[in-house]
Amino acid sequence: MRIISRKILRDFWDKHSDCEQQLKAWYQETCSAEWKSPNEIKKEYPSASLLAENRVVFKIKGNSYRLIVKINYEHQMIWIRFIGTHAEYDKIDATKI
């Protein structure tokens, strides 16, 4: 998978260093993945939440942080739509971000 953009993650872990290793691990695992469907993501990340329009919410660092991505399975691309604390996540509409 190609992830757009790592800089968003890097900027976030610069502010929240306690999640740096988890975000780096997620990035590496996801770059190596070749997911063809949401079901394949659920096999690898059972706690991930699948949303409409190919959005997925990943829980980072024991659900302290949330990462929302939008996936194009055909072209193997992922766009980071949101990364934030659980409290920040509660203030947004994850289906529209």
CSV table of N, CA, C and O in Angstrom, one decimal:
chain,number,residue,atom,x,y,z
A,1,MET,N,0.8,-1.2,0.0
A,1,MET,CA,0.0,0.0,0.0
A,1,MET,C,0.9,1.2,0.0
A,1,MET,O,1.9,1.3,0.6
A,2,ARG,N,0.4,2.2,-0.7
A,2,ARG,CA,1.1,3.5,-0.7
A,2,ARG,C,0.4,4.5,0.2
A,2,ARG,O,-0.9,4.6,0.0
A,3,ILE,N,1.0,5.1,1.2
A,3,ILE,CA,0.4,5.9,2.2
A,3,ILE,C,0.7,7.4,1.9
A,3,ILE,O,1.8,7.8,1.7
A,4,ILE,N,-0.4,8.2,1.9
A,4,ILE,CA,-0.2,9.6,1.6
A,4,ILE,C,-0.8,10.3,2.9
A,4,ILE,O,-1.9,10.2,3.2
A,5,SER,N,0.0,10.9,3.7
A,5,SER,CA,1.4,11.2,3.7
A,5,SER,C,2.0,10.9,5.1
A,5,SER,O,1.4,11.1,6.1
A,6,ARG,N,3.2,10.4,5.0
A,6,ARG,CA,3.9,10.0,6.3
A,6,ARG,C,4.1,11.3,7.1
A,6,ARG,O,4.2,11.2,8.3
A,7,LYS,N,4.3,12.4,6.5
A,7,LYS,CA,4.6,13.6,7.2
A,7,LYS,C,3.5,13.9,8.2
A,7,LYS,O,3.8,14.4,9.3
A,8,ILE,N,2.2,13.6,7.9
A,8,ILE,CA,1.2,13.8,8.9
A,8,ILE,C,1.4,13.0,10.2
A,8,ILE,O,1.3,13.5,11.3
A,9,LEU,N,1.8,11.8,10.0
A,9,LEU,CA,2.1,10.9,11.1
A,9,LEU,C,3.3,11.5,11.9
A,9,LEU,O,3.3,11.5,13.1
A,10,ARG,N,4.4,11.9,11.2
A,10,ARG,CA,5.6,12.4,11.8
A,10,ARG,C,5.3,13.6,12.6
A,10,ARG,O,5.8,13.8,13.7
A,11,ASP,N,4.5,14.5,12.0
A,11,ASP,CA,4.2,15.8,12.8
A,11,ASP,C,3.4,15.4,14.0
A,11,ASP,O,3.6,16.1,15.1
A,12,PHE,N,2.6,14.4,13.9
A,12,PHE,CA,1.8,14.1,15.1
A,12,PHE,C,2.6,13.4,16.2
A,12,PHE,O,2.5,13.8,17.4
A,13,TRP,N,3.5,12.5,15.8
A,13,TRP,CA,4.4,11.9,16.9
A,13,TRP,C,5.4,12.9,17.4
A,13,TRP,O,5.9,12.7,18.5
A,14,ASP,N,5.7,13.9,16.7
A,14,ASP,CA,6.6,15.0,17.2
A,14,ASP,C,5.9,15.7,18.4
A,14,ASP,O,6.6,16.1,19.4
A,15,LYS,N,4.6,15.8,18.4
A,15,LYS,CA,3.8,16.4,19.5
A,15,LYS,C,3.4,15.4,20.5
A,15,LYS,O,3.2,15.8,21.7
A,16,HIS,N,3.2,14.1,20.1
A,16,HIS,CA,2.8,13.1,21.0
A,16,HIS,C,3.8,11.9,20.9
A,16,HIS,O,3.5,10.9,20.3
A,17,SER,N,4.9,12.1,21.5
A,17,SER,CA,6.0,11.1,21.4
A,17,SER,C,5.7,9.7,21.9
A,17,SER,O,6.3,8.8,21.6
A,18,ASP,N,4.7,9.6,22.8
A,18,ASP,CA,4.3,8.3,23.4
A,18,ASP,C,3.7,7.4,22.4
A,18,ASP,O,3.7,6.2,22.6
A,19,CYS,N,3.4,7.9,21.2
A,19,CYS,CA,2.8,7.0,20.2
A,19,CYS,C,3.7,6.8,18.9
A,19,CYS,O,3.3,6.2,18.0
A,20,GLU,N,4.9,7.3,19.0
A,20,GLU,CA,5.8,7.3,17.9
A,20,GLU,C,6.1,5.9,17.4
A,20,GLU,O,5.9,5.6,16.2
A,21,GLN,N,6.4,5.0,18.3
A,21,GLN,CA,6.7,3.6,17.9
A,21,GLN,C,5.5,2.9,17.3
A,21,GLN,O,5.7,2.1,16.3
A,22,GLN,N,4.4,3.1,17.9
A,22,GLN,CA,3.2,2.5,17.4
A,22,GLN,C,2.8,3.0,16.0
A,22,GLN,O,2.4,2.2,15.1
A,23,LEU,N,3.0,4.3,15.7
A,23,LEU,CA,2.7,4.8,14.4
A,23,LEU,C,3.7,4.4,13.4
A,23,LEU,O,3.4,4.0,12.2
A,24,LYS,N,5.0,4.3,13.8
A,24,LYS,CA,6.0,3.8,12.9
A,24,LYS,C,5.7,2.3,12.5
A,24,LYS,O,5.9,1.9,11.4
A,25,ALA,N,5.3,1.5,13.5
A,25,ALA,CA,5.0,0.1,13.3
A,25,ALA,C,3.8,0.0,12.3
A,25,ALA,O,3.8,-0.8,11.4
A,26,TRP,N,2.7,0.8,12.6
A,26,TRP,CA,1.6,0.8,11.7
A,26,TRP,C,2.0,1.1,10.3
A,26,TRP,O,1.5,0.5,9.3
A,27,TYR,N,2.8,2.2,10.1
A,27,TYR,CA,3.2,2.6,8.8
A,27,TYR,C,4.0,1.5,8.1
A,27,TYR,O,3.7,1.2,6.9
A,28,GLN,N,4.9,0.9,8.7
A,28,GLN,CA,5.7,-0.2,8.1
A,28,GLN,C,4.8,-1.4,7.7
A,28,GLN,O,4.9,-1.9,6.6
A,29,GLU,N,3.9,-1.8,8.6
A,29,GLU,CA,3.1,-2.9,8.4
A,29,GLU,C,2.1,-2.6,7.2
A,29,GLU,O,1.9,-3.5,6.3
A,30,THR,N,1.6,-1.4,7.2
A,30,THR,CA,0.7,-1.0,6.1
A,30,THR,C,1.3,-0.9,4.8
A,30,THR,O,0.8,-1.2,3.8
A,31,CYS,N,2.6,-0.3,4.8
A,31,CYS,CA,3.3,-0.2,3.5
A,31,CYS,C,3.5,-1.6,2.9
A,31,CYS,O,3.5,-1.8,1.7
A,32,SER,N,3.7,-2.6,3.7
A,32,SER,CA,4.0,-4.0,3.2
A,32,SER,C,2.7,-4.7,2.9
A,32,SER,O,2.8,-5.8,2.2
A,33,ALA,N,1.6,-4.2,3.3
A,33,ALA,CA,0.3,-4.9,3.1
A,33,ALA,C,-0.2,-4.8,1.7
A,33,ALA,O,0.2,-3.8,1.0
A,34,GLU,N,-1.0,-5.7,1.2
A,34,GLU,CA,-1.6,-5.7,-0.1
A,34,GLU,C,-3.1,-6.0,0.1
A,34,GLU,O,-3.6,-6.9,-0.5
A,35,TRP,N,-3.8,-5.2,0.9
A,35,TRP,CA,-5.2,-5.5,1.2
A,35,TRP,C,-6.0,-5.3,0.0
A,35,TRP,O,-5.9,-4.3,-0.7
A,36,LYS,N,-6.9,-6.2,-0.2
A,36,LYS,CA,-7.8,-6.2,-1.4
A,36,LYS,C,-9.3,-5.9,-0.9
A,36,LYS,O,-10.1,-5.6,-1.7
A,37,SER,N,-9.5,-6.0,0.4
A,37,SER,CA,-10.8,-5.7,0.9
A,37,SER,C,-10.8,-5.3,2.4
A,37,SER,O,-9.8,-5.6,3.1
A,38,PRO,N,-11.8,-4.8,2.9
A,38,PRO,CA,-11.9,-4.5,4.4
A,38,PRO,C,-11.7,-5.7,5.3
A,38,PRO,O,-11.2,-5.6,6.3
A,39,ASN,N,-12.2,-6.8,4.8
A,39,ASN,CA,-12.1,-8.1,5.5
A,39,ASN,C,-10.6,-8.5,5.8
A,39,ASN,O,-10.3,-9.0,6.9
A,40,GLU,N,-9.7,-8.2,4.9
A,40,GLU,CA,-8.3,-8.4,5.1
A,40,GLU,C,-7.7,-7.5,6.2
A,40,GLU,O,-6.8,-8.0,6.9
A,41,ILE,N,-8.2,-6.3,6.2
A,41,ILE,CA,-7.7,-5.4,7.3
A,41,ILE,C,-8.2,-6.0,8.7
A,41,ILE,O,-7.4,-6.0,9.6
A,42,LYS,N,-9.5,-6.4,8.7
A,42,LYS,CA,-10.0,-6.9,10.0
A,42,LYS,C,-9.2,-8.1,10.5
A,42,LYS,O,-9.1,-8.4,11.7
A,43,LYS,N,-8.7,-8.9,9.6
A,43,LYS,CA,-7.9,-10.1,10.0
A,43,LYS,C,-6.7,-9.7,10.7
A,43,LYS,O,-6.2,-10.3,11.6
A,44,GLU,N,-6.0,-8.6,10.2
A,44,GLU,CA,-4.8,-8.1,10.7
A,44,GLU,C,-5.0,-7.2,11.9
A,44,GLU,O,-4.2,-7.2,12.9
A,45,TYR,N,-6.1,-6.4,11.9
A,45,TYR,CA,-6.4,-5.4,12.9
A,45,TYR,C,-7.8,-5.6,13.3
A,45,TYR,O,-8.7,-4.9,12.9
A,46,PRO,N,-8.1,-6.6,14.2
A,46,PRO,CA,-9.5,-6.9,14.6
A,46,PRO,C,-10.2,-5.7,15.3
A,46,PRO,O,-11.4,-5.6,15.2
A,47,SER,N,-9.4,-4.9,15.9
A,47,SER,CA,-10.1,-3.7,16.6
A,47,SER,C,-10.4,-2.5,15.7
A,47,SER,O,-11.0,-1.6,16.1
A,48,ALA,N,-9.9,-2.6,14.4
A,48,ALA,CA,-10.2,-1.5,13.5
A,48,ALA,C,-11.7,-1.4,13.2
A,48,ALA,O,-12.4,-2.4,13.2
A,49,SER,N,-12.2,-0.2,13.0
A,49,SER,CA,-13.6,0.0,12.7
A,49,SER,C,-13.7,0.3,11.2
A,49,SER,O,-13.0,1.2,10.7
A,50,LEU,N,-14.6,-0.4,10.5
A,50,LEU,CA,-14.8,-0.1,9.1
A,50,LEU,C,-16.0,0.8,9.0
A,50,LEU,O,-17.0,0.6,9.5
A,51,LEU,N,-15.7,1.9,8.2
A,51,LEU,CA,-16.8,2.9,8.0
A,51,LEU,C,-17.1,2.9,6.5
A,51,LEU,O,-16.5,2.3,5.7
A,52,ALA,N,-18.2,3.7,6.2
A,52,ALA,CA,-18.6,3.9,4.8
A,52,ALA,C,-17.5,4.5,3.9
A,52,ALA,O,-16.6,5.1,4.5
A,53,GLU,N,-17.6,4.3,2.6
A,53,GLU,CA,-16.7,4.9,1.6
A,53,GLU,C,-15.2,4.5,1.9
A,53,GLU,O,-14.3,5.4,1.7
A,54,ASN,N,-15.0,3.3,2.3
A,54,ASN,CA,-13.7,2.7,2.4
A,54,ASN,C,-12.8,3.5,3.4
A,54,ASN,O,-11.6,3.5,3.3
A,55,ARG,N,-13.5,4.0,4.5
A,55,ARG,CA,-12.7,4.6,5.6
A,55,ARG,C,-12.5,3.5,6.7
A,55,ARG,O,-13.4,2.7,6.9
A,56,VAL,N,-11.4,3.6,7.3
A,56,VAL,CA,-11.1,2.7,8.4
A,56,VAL,C,-10.5,3.5,9.6
A,56,VAL,O,-9.7,4.4,9.4
A,57,VAL,N,-10.9,3.2,10.8
A,57,VAL,CA,-10.4,3.8,12.0
A,57,VAL,C,-9.5,2.8,12.7
A,57,VAL,O,-10.0,1.7,13.1
A,58,PHE,N,-8.3,3.2,12.9
A,58,PHE,CA,-7.3,2.4,13.7
A,58,PHE,C,-7.1,3.0,15.1
A,58,PHE,O,-7.0,4.2,15.2
A,59,LYS,N,-7.1,2.1,16.0
A,59,LYS,CA,-6.9,2.5,17.4
A,59,LYS,C,-5.4,2.4,17.6
A,59,LYS,O,-4.8,1.4,17.4
A,60,ILE,N,-4.8,3.5,18.1
A,60,ILE,CA,-3.3,3.6,18.3
A,60,ILE,C,-3.1,3.7,19.8
A,60,ILE,O,-3.7,4.5,20.5
A,61,LYS,N,-2.1,3.0,20.2
A,61,LYS,CA,-1.6,3.0,21.6
A,61,LYS,C,-2.8,2.8,22.6
A,61,LYS,O,-3.1,3.6,23.4
A,62,GLY,N,-3.4,1.6,22.5
A,62,GLY,CA,-4.4,1.2,23.4
A,62,GLY,C,-5.6,2.1,23.4
A,62,GLY,O,-6.3,2.4,24.4
A,63,ASN,N,-6.0,2.7,22.2
A,63,ASN,CA,-7.1,3.5,22.0
A,63,ASN,C,-6.9,4.9,22.5
A,63,ASN,O,-7.9,5.7,22.7
A,64,SER,N,-5.7,5.3,22.9
A,64,SER,CA,-5.4,6.7,23.3
A,64,SER,C,-5.6,7.7,22.1
A,64,SER,O,-5.9,8.8,22.3
A,65,TYR,N,-5.3,7.1,20.9
A,65,TYR,CA,-5.3,7.9,19.7
A,65,TYR,C,-6.1,7.2,18.6
A,65,TYR,O,-6.2,6.0,18.7
A,66,ARG,N,-6.6,8.0,17.7
A,66,ARG,CA,-7.4,7.4,16.6
A,66,ARG,C,-6.8,7.9,15.3
A,66,ARG,O,-6.4,9.0,15.1
A,67,LEU,N,-6.7,7.0,14.3
A,67,LEU,CA,-6.2,7.2,13.0
A,67,LEU,C,-7.3,6.8,12.0
A,67,LEU,O,-7.7,5.7,12.0
A,68,ILE,N,-7.7,7.8,11.2
A,68,ILE,CA,-8.7,7.5,10.2
A,68,ILE,C,-8.0,7.6,8.8
A,68,ILE,O,-7.3,8.6,8.5
A,69,VAL,N,-8.2,6.6,8.0
A,69,VAL,CA,-7.7,6.6,6.6
A,69,VAL,C,-8.8,6.3,5.7
A,69,VAL,O,-9.8,5.7,6.0
A,70,LYS,N,-8.6,6.7,4.4
A,70,LYS,CA,-9.4,6.3,3.3
A,70,LYS,C,-8.6,5.5,2.4
A,70,LYS,O,-7.5,5.8,2.0
A,71,ILE,N,-9.2,4.3,1.9
A,71,ILE,CA,-8.4,3.4,1.1
A,71,ILE,C,-9.0,3.2,-0.3
A,71,ILE,O,-10.2,3.1,-0.4
A,72,ASN,N,-8.1,3.2,-1.2
A,72,ASN,CA,-8.5,2.7,-2.6
A,72,ASN,C,-7.8,1.4,-2.8
A,72,ASN,O,-6.6,1.3,-3.0
A,73,TYR,N,-8.6,0.3,-2.7
A,73,TYR,CA,-8.0,-1.0,-2.8
A,73,TYR,C,-7.5,-1.3,-4.1
A,73,TYR,O,-6.5,-2.0,-4.3
A,74,GLU,N,-8.2,-0.9,-5.2
A,74,GLU,CA,-7.8,-1.2,-6.5
A,74,GLU,C,-6.4,-0.6,-6.8
A,74,GLU,O,-5.6,-1.3,-7.5
A,75,HIS,N,-6.1,0.6,-6.4
A,75,HIS,CA,-4.8,1.3,-6.7
A,75,HIS,C,-3.9,1.1,-5.5
A,75,HIS,O,-2.7,1.7,-5.6
A,76,GLN,N,-4.3,0.4,-4.4
A,76,GLN,CA,-3.4,0.2,-3.3
A,76,GLN,C,-2.9,1.5,-2.7
A,76,GLN,O,-1.7,1.6,-2.4
A,77,MET,N,-3.8,2.4,-2.5
A,77,MET,CA,-3.4,3.7,-1.9
A,77,MET,C,-4.2,4.0,-0.6
A,77,MET,O,-5.4,3.7,-0.6
A,78,ILE,N,-3.6,4.7,0.3
A,78,ILE,CA,-4.2,5.1,1.6
A,78,ILE,C,-4.0,6.6,1.8
A,78,ILE,O,-2.8,7.0,1.7
A,79,TRP,N,-5.0,7.3,2.1
A,79,TRP,CA,-4.9,8.7,2.4
A,79,TRP,C,-5.2,8.9,3.9
A,79,TRP,O,-6.3,8.4,4.4
A,80,ILE,N,-4.3,9.5,4.6
A,80,ILE,CA,-4.6,9.8,6.1
A,80,ILE,C,-5.6,10.9,6.1
A,80,ILE,O,-5.3,12.0,5.6
A,81,ARG,N,-6.7,10.7,6.8
A,81,ARG,CA,-7.7,11.8,6.8
A,81,ARG,C,-7.7,12.5,8.2
A,81,ARG,O,-8.2,13.6,8.3
A,82,PHE,N,-7.3,11.7,9.3
A,82,PHE,CA,-7.3,12.3,10.6
A,82,PHE,C,-6.4,11.5,11.5
A,82,PHE,O,-6.3,10.3,11.4
A,83,ILE,N,-5.7,12.2,12.4
A,83,ILE,CA,-5.0,11.5,13.5
A,83,ILE,C,-5.2,12.5,14.7
A,83,ILE,O,-5.0,13.7,14.6
A,84,GLY,N,-5.6,11.9,15.8
A,84,GLY,CA,-5.8,12.7,17.0
A,84,GLY,C,-6.0,11.9,18.2
A,84,GLY,O,-6.1,10.7,18.2
A,85,THR,N,-6.2,12.6,19.3
A,85,THR,CA,-6.5,12.0,20.6
A,85,THR,C,-7.9,11.4,20.5
A,85,THR,O,-8.7,11.8,19.6
A,86,HIS,N,-8.3,10.5,21.4
A,86,HIS,CA,-9.6,10.0,21.5
A,86,HIS,C,-10.6,11.1,21.7
A,86,HIS,O,-11.7,11.2,21.1
A,87,ALA,N,-10.3,12.1,22.5
A,87,ALA,CA,-11.2,13.3,22.8
A,87,ALA,C,-11.4,14.1,21.5
A,87,ALA,O,-12.5,14.5,21.2
A,88,GLU,N,-10.3,14.3,20.7
A,88,GLU,CA,-10.4,15.0,19.5
A,88,GLU,C,-11.3,14.2,18.5
A,88,GLU,O,-12.1,14.8,17.7
A,89,TYR,N,-11.1,12.9,18.5
A,89,TYR,CA,-11.9,12.1,17.6
A,89,TYR,C,-13.4,12.2,17.9
A,89,TYR,O,-14.2,12.2,17.0
A,90,ASP,N,-13.7,12.2,19.2
A,90,ASP,CA,-15.1,12.3,19.6
A,90,ASP,C,-15.8,13.6,19.1
A,90,ASP,O,-17.0,13.7,19.0
A,91,LYS,N,-15.0,14.6,18.7
A,91,LYS,CA,-15.6,15.9,18.3
A,91,LYS,C,-15.8,16.0,16.7
A,91,LYS,O,-16.3,17.0,16.2
A,92,ILE,N,-15.4,14.9,16.0
A,92,ILE,CA,-15.5,15.0,14.6
A,92,ILE,C,-16.5,13.9,14.1
A,92,ILE,O,-16.9,13.0,14.8
A,93,ASP,N,-16.9,14.1,12.8
A,93,ASP,CA,-17.7,13.0,12.2
A,93,ASP,C,-16.8,12.2,11.3
A,93,ASP,O,-16.4,12.6,10.2
A,94,ALA,N,-16.4,11.0,11.8
A,94,ALA,CA,-15.5,10.2,11.1
A,94,ALA,C,-15.9,9.7,9.7
A,94,ALA,O,-15.1,9.4,8.9
A,95,THR,N,-17.2,9.8,9.5
A,95,THR,CA,-17.7,9.3,8.2
A,95,THR,C,-17.6,10.4,7.1
A,95,THR,O,-17.8,10.2,5.9
A,96,LYS,N,-17.3,11.7,7.5
A,96,LYS,CA,-17.2,12.8,6.6
A,96,LYS,C,-15.9,13.4,6.5
A,96,LYS,O,-15.6,14.3,5.6
A,97,ILE,N,-15.0,13.1,7.3
A,97,ILE,CA,-13.6,13.7,7.3
A,97,ILE,C,-12.8,13.3,6.2
A,97,ILE,O,-12.9,12.2,5.7
